XYZ file of C-alpha atoms in Angstrom:
467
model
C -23.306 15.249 -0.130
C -26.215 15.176 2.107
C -26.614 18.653 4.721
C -28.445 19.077 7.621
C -30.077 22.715 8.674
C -29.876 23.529 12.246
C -32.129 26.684 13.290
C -30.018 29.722 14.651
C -33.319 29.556 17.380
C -33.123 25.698 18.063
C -33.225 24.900 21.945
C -32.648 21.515 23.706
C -32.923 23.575 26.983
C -35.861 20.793 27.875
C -35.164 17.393 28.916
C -37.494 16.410 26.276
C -35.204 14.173 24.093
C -34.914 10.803 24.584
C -30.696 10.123 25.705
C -29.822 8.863 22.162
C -31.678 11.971 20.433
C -30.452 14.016 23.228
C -26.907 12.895 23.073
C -26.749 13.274 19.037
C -27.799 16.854 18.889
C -25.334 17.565 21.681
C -22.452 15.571 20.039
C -23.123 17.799 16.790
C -23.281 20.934 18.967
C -19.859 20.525 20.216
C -18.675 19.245 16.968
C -19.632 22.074 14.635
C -18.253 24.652 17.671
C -19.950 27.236 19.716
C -22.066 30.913 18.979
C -25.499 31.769 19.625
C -27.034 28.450 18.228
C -28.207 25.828 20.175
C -29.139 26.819 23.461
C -28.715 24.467 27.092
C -30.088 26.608 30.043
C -29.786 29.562 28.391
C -26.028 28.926 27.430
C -24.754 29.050 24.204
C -23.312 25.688 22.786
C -22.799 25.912 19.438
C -22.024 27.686 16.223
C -25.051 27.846 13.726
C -23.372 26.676 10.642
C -26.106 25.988 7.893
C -24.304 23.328 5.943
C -22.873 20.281 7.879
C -21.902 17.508 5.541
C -23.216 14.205 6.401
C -21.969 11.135 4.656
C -24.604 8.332 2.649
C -25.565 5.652 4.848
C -23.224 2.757 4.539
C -23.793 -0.492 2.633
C -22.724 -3.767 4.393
C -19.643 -3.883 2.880
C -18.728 -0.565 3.419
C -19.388 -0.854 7.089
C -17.410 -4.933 6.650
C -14.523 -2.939 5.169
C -14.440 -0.150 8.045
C -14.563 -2.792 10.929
C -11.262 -4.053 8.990
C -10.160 -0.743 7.942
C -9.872 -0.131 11.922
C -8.555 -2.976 13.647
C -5.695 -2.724 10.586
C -4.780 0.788 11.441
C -5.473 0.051 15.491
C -2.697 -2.767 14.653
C -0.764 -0.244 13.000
C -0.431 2.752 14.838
C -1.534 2.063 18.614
C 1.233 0.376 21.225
C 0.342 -3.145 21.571
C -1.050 -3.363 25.365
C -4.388 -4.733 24.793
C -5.356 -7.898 23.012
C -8.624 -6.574 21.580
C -11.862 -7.855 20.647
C -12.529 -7.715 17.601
C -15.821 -5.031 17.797
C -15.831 -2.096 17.020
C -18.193 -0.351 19.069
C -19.977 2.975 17.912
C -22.472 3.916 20.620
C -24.464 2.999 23.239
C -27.971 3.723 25.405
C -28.210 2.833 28.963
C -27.476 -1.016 29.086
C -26.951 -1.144 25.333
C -24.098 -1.273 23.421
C -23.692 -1.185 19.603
C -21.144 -2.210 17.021
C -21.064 -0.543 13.612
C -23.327 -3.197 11.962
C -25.645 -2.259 14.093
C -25.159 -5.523 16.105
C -26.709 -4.707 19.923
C -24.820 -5.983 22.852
C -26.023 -6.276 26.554
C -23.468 -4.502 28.236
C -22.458 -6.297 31.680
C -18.628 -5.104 31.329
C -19.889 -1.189 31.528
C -16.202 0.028 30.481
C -14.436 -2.072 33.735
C -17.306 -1.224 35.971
C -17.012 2.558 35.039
C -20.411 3.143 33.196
C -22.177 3.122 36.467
C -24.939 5.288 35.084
C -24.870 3.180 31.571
C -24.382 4.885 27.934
C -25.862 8.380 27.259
C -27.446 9.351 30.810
C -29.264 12.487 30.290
C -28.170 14.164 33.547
C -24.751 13.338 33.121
C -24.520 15.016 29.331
C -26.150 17.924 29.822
C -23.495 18.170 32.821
C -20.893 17.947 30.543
C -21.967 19.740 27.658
C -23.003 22.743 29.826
C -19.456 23.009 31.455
C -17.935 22.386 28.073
C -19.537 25.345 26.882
C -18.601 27.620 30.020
C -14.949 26.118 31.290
C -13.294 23.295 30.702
C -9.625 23.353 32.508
C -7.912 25.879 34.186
C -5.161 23.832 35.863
C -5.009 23.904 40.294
C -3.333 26.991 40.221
C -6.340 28.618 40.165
C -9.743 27.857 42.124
C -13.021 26.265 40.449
C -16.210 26.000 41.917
C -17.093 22.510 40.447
C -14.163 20.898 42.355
C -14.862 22.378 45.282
C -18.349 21.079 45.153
C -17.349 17.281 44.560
C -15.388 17.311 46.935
C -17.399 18.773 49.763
C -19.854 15.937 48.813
C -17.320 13.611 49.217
C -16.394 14.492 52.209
C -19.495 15.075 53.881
C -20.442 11.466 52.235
C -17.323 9.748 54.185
C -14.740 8.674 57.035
C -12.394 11.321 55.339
C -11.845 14.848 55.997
C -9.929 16.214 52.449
C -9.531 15.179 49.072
C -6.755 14.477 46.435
C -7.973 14.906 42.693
C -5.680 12.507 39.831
C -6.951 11.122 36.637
C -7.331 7.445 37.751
C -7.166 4.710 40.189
C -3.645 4.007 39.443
C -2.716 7.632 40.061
C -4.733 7.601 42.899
C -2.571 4.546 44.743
C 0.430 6.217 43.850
C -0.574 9.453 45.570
C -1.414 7.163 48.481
C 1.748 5.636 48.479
C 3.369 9.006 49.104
C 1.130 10.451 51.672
C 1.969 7.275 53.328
C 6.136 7.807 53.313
C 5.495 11.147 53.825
C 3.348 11.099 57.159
C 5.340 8.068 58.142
C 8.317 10.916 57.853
C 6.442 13.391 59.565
C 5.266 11.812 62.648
C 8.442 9.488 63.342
C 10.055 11.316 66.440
C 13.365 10.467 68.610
C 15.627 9.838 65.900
C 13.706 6.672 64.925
C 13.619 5.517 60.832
C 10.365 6.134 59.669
C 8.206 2.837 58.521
C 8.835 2.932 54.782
C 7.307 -0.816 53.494
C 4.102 -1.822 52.667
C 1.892 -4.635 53.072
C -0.773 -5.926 49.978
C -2.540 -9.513 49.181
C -2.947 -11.978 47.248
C -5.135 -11.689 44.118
C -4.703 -7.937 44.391
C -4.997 -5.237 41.870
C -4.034 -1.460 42.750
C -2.775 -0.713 38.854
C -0.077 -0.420 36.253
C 2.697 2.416 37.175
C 5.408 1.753 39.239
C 4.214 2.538 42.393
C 0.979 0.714 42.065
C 2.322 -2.125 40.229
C 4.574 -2.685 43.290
C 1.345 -2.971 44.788
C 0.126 -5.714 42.490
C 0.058 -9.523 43.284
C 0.661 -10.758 40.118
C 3.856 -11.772 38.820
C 3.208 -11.352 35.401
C 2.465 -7.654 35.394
C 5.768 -6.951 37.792
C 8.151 -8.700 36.052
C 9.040 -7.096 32.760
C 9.078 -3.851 34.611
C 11.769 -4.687 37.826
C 13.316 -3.437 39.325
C 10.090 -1.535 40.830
C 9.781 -0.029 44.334
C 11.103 -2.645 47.150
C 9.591 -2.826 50.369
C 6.277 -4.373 49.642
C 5.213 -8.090 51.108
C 2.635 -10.280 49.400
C 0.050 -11.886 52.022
C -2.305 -14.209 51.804
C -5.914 -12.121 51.121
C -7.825 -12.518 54.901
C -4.910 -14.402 56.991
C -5.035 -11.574 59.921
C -2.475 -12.997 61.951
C -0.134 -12.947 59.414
C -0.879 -9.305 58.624
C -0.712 -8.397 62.184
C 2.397 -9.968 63.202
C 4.429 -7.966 60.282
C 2.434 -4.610 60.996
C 3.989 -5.157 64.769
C 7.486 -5.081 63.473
C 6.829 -1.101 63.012
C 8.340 -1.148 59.574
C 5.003 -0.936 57.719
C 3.932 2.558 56.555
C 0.638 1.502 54.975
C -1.559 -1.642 54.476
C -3.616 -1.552 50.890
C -6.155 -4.071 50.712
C -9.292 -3.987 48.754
C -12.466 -4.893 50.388
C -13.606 -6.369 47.824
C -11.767 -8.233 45.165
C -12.513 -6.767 41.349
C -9.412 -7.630 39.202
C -8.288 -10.726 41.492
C -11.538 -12.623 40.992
C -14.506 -11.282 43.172
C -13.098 -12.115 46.621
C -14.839 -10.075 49.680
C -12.894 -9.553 52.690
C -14.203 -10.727 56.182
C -15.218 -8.363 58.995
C -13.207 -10.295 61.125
C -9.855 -9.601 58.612
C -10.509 -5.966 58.444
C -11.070 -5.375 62.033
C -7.657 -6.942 62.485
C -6.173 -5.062 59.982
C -7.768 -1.913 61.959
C -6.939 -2.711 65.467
C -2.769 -3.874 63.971
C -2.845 -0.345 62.359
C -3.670 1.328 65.193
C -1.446 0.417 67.607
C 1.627 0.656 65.159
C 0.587 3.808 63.558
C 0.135 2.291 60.313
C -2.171 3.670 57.704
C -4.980 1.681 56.516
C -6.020 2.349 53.300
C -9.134 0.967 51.007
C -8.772 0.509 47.119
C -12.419 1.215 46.375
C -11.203 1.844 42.885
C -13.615 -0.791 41.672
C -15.734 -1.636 44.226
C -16.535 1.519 45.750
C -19.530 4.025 44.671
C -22.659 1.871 44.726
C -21.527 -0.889 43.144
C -22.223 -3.026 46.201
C -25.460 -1.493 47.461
C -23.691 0.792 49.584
C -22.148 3.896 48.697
C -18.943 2.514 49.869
C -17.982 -0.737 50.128
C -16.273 -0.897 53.776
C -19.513 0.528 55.637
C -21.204 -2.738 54.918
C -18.329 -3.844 57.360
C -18.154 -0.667 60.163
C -14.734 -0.143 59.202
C -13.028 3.016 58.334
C -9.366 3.742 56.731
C -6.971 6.088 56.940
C -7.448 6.743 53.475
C -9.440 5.481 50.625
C -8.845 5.555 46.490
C -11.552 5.547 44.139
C -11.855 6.079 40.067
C -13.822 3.663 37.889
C -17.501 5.087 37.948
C -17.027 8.638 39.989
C -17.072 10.587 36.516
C -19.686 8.384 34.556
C -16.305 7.504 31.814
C -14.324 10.624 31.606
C -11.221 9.987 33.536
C -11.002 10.893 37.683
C -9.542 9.763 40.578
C -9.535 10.510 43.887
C -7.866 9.847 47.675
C -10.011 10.751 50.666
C -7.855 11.088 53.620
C -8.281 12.063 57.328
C -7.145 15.628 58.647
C -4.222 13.112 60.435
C -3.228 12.401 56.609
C -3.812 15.476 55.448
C -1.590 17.436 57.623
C 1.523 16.120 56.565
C 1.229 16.752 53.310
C 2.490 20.008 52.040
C 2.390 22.524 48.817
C 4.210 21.005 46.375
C 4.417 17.237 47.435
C 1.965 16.172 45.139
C 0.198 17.576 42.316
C -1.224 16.829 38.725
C -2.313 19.100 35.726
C -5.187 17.802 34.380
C -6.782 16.414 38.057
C -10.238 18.055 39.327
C -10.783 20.283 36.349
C -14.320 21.489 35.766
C -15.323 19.137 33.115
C -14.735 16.148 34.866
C -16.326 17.307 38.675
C -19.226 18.209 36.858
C -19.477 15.176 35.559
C -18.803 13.836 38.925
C -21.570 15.681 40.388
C -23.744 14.544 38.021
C -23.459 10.794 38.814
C -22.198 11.158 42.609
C -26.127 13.083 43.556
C -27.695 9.994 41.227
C -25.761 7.315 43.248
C -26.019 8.539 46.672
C -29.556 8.987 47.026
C -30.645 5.919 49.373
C -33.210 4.710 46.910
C -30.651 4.207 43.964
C -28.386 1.919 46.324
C -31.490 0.257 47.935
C -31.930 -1.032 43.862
C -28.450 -2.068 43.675
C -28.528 -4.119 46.483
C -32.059 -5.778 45.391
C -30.989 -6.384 41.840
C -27.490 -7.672 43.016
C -29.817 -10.321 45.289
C -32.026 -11.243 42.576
C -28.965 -11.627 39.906
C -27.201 -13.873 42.364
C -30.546 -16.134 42.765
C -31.849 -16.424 39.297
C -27.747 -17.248 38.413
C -27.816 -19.961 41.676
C -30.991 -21.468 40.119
C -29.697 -20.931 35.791
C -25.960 -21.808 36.564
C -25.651 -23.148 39.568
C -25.697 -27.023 38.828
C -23.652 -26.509 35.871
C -20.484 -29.127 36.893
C -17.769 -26.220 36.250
C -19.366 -23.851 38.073
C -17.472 -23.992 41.387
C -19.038 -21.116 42.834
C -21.051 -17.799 42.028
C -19.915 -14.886 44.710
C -20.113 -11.285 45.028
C -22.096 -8.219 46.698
C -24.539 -6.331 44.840
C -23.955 -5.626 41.522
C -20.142 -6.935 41.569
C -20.577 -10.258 40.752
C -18.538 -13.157 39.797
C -18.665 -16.917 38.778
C -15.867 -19.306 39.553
C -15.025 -22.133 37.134
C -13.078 -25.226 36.736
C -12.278 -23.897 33.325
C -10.436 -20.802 31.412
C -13.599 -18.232 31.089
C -12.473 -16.806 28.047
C -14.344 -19.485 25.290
C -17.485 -18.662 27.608
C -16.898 -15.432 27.658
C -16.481 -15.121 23.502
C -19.625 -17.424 23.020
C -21.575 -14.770 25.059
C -20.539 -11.879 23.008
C -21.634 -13.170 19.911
C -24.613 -13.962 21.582
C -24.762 -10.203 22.366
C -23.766 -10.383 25.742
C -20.658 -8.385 27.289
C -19.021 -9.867 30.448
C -15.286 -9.869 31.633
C -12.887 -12.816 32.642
C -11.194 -11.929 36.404
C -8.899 -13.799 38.775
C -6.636 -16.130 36.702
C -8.550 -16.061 33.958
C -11.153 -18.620 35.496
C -13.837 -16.416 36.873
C -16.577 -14.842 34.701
C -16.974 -10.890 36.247
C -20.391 -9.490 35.761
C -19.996 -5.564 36.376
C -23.013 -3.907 34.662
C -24.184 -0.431 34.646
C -25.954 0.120 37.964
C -29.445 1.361 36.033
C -29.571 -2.252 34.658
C -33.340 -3.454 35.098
C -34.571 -6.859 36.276
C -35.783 -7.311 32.737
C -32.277 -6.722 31.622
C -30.855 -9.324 34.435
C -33.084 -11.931 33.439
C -32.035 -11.156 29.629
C -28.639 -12.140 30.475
C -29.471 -15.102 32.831
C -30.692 -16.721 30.031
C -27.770 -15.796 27.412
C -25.263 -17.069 30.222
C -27.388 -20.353 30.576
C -27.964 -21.176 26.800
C -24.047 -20.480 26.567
C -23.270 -22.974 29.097
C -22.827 -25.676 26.569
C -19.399 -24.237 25.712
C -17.822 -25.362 28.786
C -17.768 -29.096 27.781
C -15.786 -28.206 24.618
């Protein structure tokens, strides 16, 4: 076998490697474990074991008969929930993803709009290296100085006053949920019930446990599962009146709407819906509260979504992109919220542990600077208008919509045959809505270069819609 020498006196400690280089040596370094080898800011990282065995570069057929080797055992051993692609992806480099032939892929999915800083961001892996190498997870019984960090920046970056730490956005609807019933609870006075129901929308997506799922509009995710939690009406996404004549009845302890659309096809919501969603809340003393879970963060040009539209929640859920891929989410609430909620009403193990607020950190000070989202919004303006001018004329495409860098086209058609003919083409875009709408999602670091890459893959692909 093949063995690679690292020196005991080896340093990365300067950004000096380029973010595949860099990412490789600190991949090994956690690999082969820690002692005073490879140093990152002085820390240690890694053990300096002399003799690492590295296996012979593989032939074609030995990487043909891995790709199959894998989706066999996936088949095999993994619960069937996803019907896979069959890729099998080995690593990637800012908009770049490759398979293991090597095969590169454009990568407009970026993980379900997670990837907001693409694949191997420097800052973001020496974040997470260097608080792999000093703490990792203590649990919230104790207190950590990374969490407390994120979320003072979140705070000071929002409407909200506190934060609630879970591991995704699903987590983080279900903790909304609760806060809901429970300051519905708290604040009902003179012997009154307190407003238990809940009002959603059409097209909507809030996730996959039971809770959440309650939540979601469509039938086919609800069903195998019922019963699931009662009290929730469907509305059509933007009728106001509708939404304020039920929120008048004084049954309805929150109102989750998204204010823009990922999972339900790239639908944005109207000031004019919002505000009436506001002003209903208000004078009810219902919660409002904004999924951001995809949406939020950048992805529209703003760091959140609902300032484009000077409205603020009660409470707000994000996930998707806050950690740069390891798994976070979070509910910003006002002190109103917050009050009612005491120890022990909520709580989660693994939720705002050091690894994954550093991470946090890393990408939440990349996002939030104003120049970052003033190049989301641009690029998100010139994607629309070079897709207008590409795809635009195309007779199934219906309509191309979205806000920045959240982006989707409507067709007459199923998307999925599009969507294939683009992968092999080495392009990587979603389906959305009911499986009509193609949903562009791409790391926010994607360049104009990279934009007009795609353009054309999406235009010379085009041809597949008359099959």
């Amino acid at each position: 076998m093949n063995a690679v020498h690292i020196s005991p006196n080896h340093s990365i400690s300067q950004p000096c490697y380029k973010p595949r280089q860099f990412f490789s040596l600190a991949r090994e370094s956690i690999l082969i474990g820690r002692s005073p080898g490879i140093q990152i800011r002085g820390r240690s990282v890694v053990r300096a074991c002399l003799n690492v065995d590295v296996a012979a570069p593989n032939t074609g057929k030995a990487k043909l008969a891995k790709i199959k080797d894998v989706i066999e055992m996936e088949g095999k051993l993994l619960v069937g929930t996803y019907a896979r692609t069959a890729v099998v992806l080995e690593k990637g480099e800012g908009c770049k993803l490759y398979d293991v032939e090597g095969k590169e892929y454009l990568d407009l999915s970026a993980g379900i709009a997670v990837n907001a800083l693409g694949h191997g961001d420097v800052d973001w892996l020496k974040a997470v290296v260097e608080q792999a190498a000093t703490l990792t997870h203590t649990s919230n019984i104790f207190y950590t100085i990374p969490q407390v960090e994120l979320a003072k920046r979140l705070v000071d970056s929002s409407f909200a006053d506190r934060v609630f730490f879970s591991n995704s956005g699903t987590e983080s609807n279900e903790a909304a949920i609760k806060f809901a019933r429970k300051h519905q609870r708290q604040t009902t006075t003179n012997g009154k019930e307190p407003a238990t129901e809940f009002i959603a929308f059409s097209n909507c997506f809030h996730g996959r446990t039971m809770g959440a799922l309650a939540l979601t509009s469509k039938v086919q995710y609800r069903t195998p599962f019922e019963p699931i939690m009662p009290g929730v009406t469907f509305l059509e996404y933007g009728n106001a009146q509708a939404a304020t004549e039920l929120i008048k009845q004084g049954k309805i302890a929150a109102v989750f709407v998204e204010p823009i659309q990922g999972e339900g096809g790239i639908y944005s919501a109207t000031k004019e819906f919002l505000q009436s969603l506001r002003n209903a809340c208000d004078e009810s003393g219902t919660l409002l509260v904004f999924d951001e879970v995809q949406c939020g963060l950048g992805r529209t040009g703003f760091l959140w979504a609902h300032e484009a539209y000077g409205i603020f929640p009660d409470m707000m859920t994000l996930a998707k992109p806050l950690a740069g891929g390891l798994p976070i989410g979070v509910v910003l609430v006002t002190e109103r919220v917050a009050s009612s909620i005491n120890y022990g009403d909520h709580g989660s193990t693994f939720a705002g542990n050091p690894l994954v607020c550093s991470a946090a950190l890393a990408v939440f000070d990349k996002i939030s600077k104003p120049d970052f989202l003033s190049s989301v919004s641009k690029k998100g303006i010139y994607f629309k208008e070079l897709l207008n001018q590409k795809l635009g004329g195309n007779r199934h495409v219906k309509e191309i919509r979205g806000v920045g860098l959240i982006i989707g086209i409507d067709l007459d058609v199923p998307a999925t045959p599009f969507v294939d003919a683009c992968r092999n083409s080495g392009l990587l875009v979603l389906t959305a809505g009911k499986g009509n709408v193609v949903r562009i999602v791409p790391p926010l670091i994607i360049t104009e270069k990279e934009i007009e890459q795609a353009v054309d893959i999406l235009f010379q692909t085009l041809q597949v819609l008359d099959k």
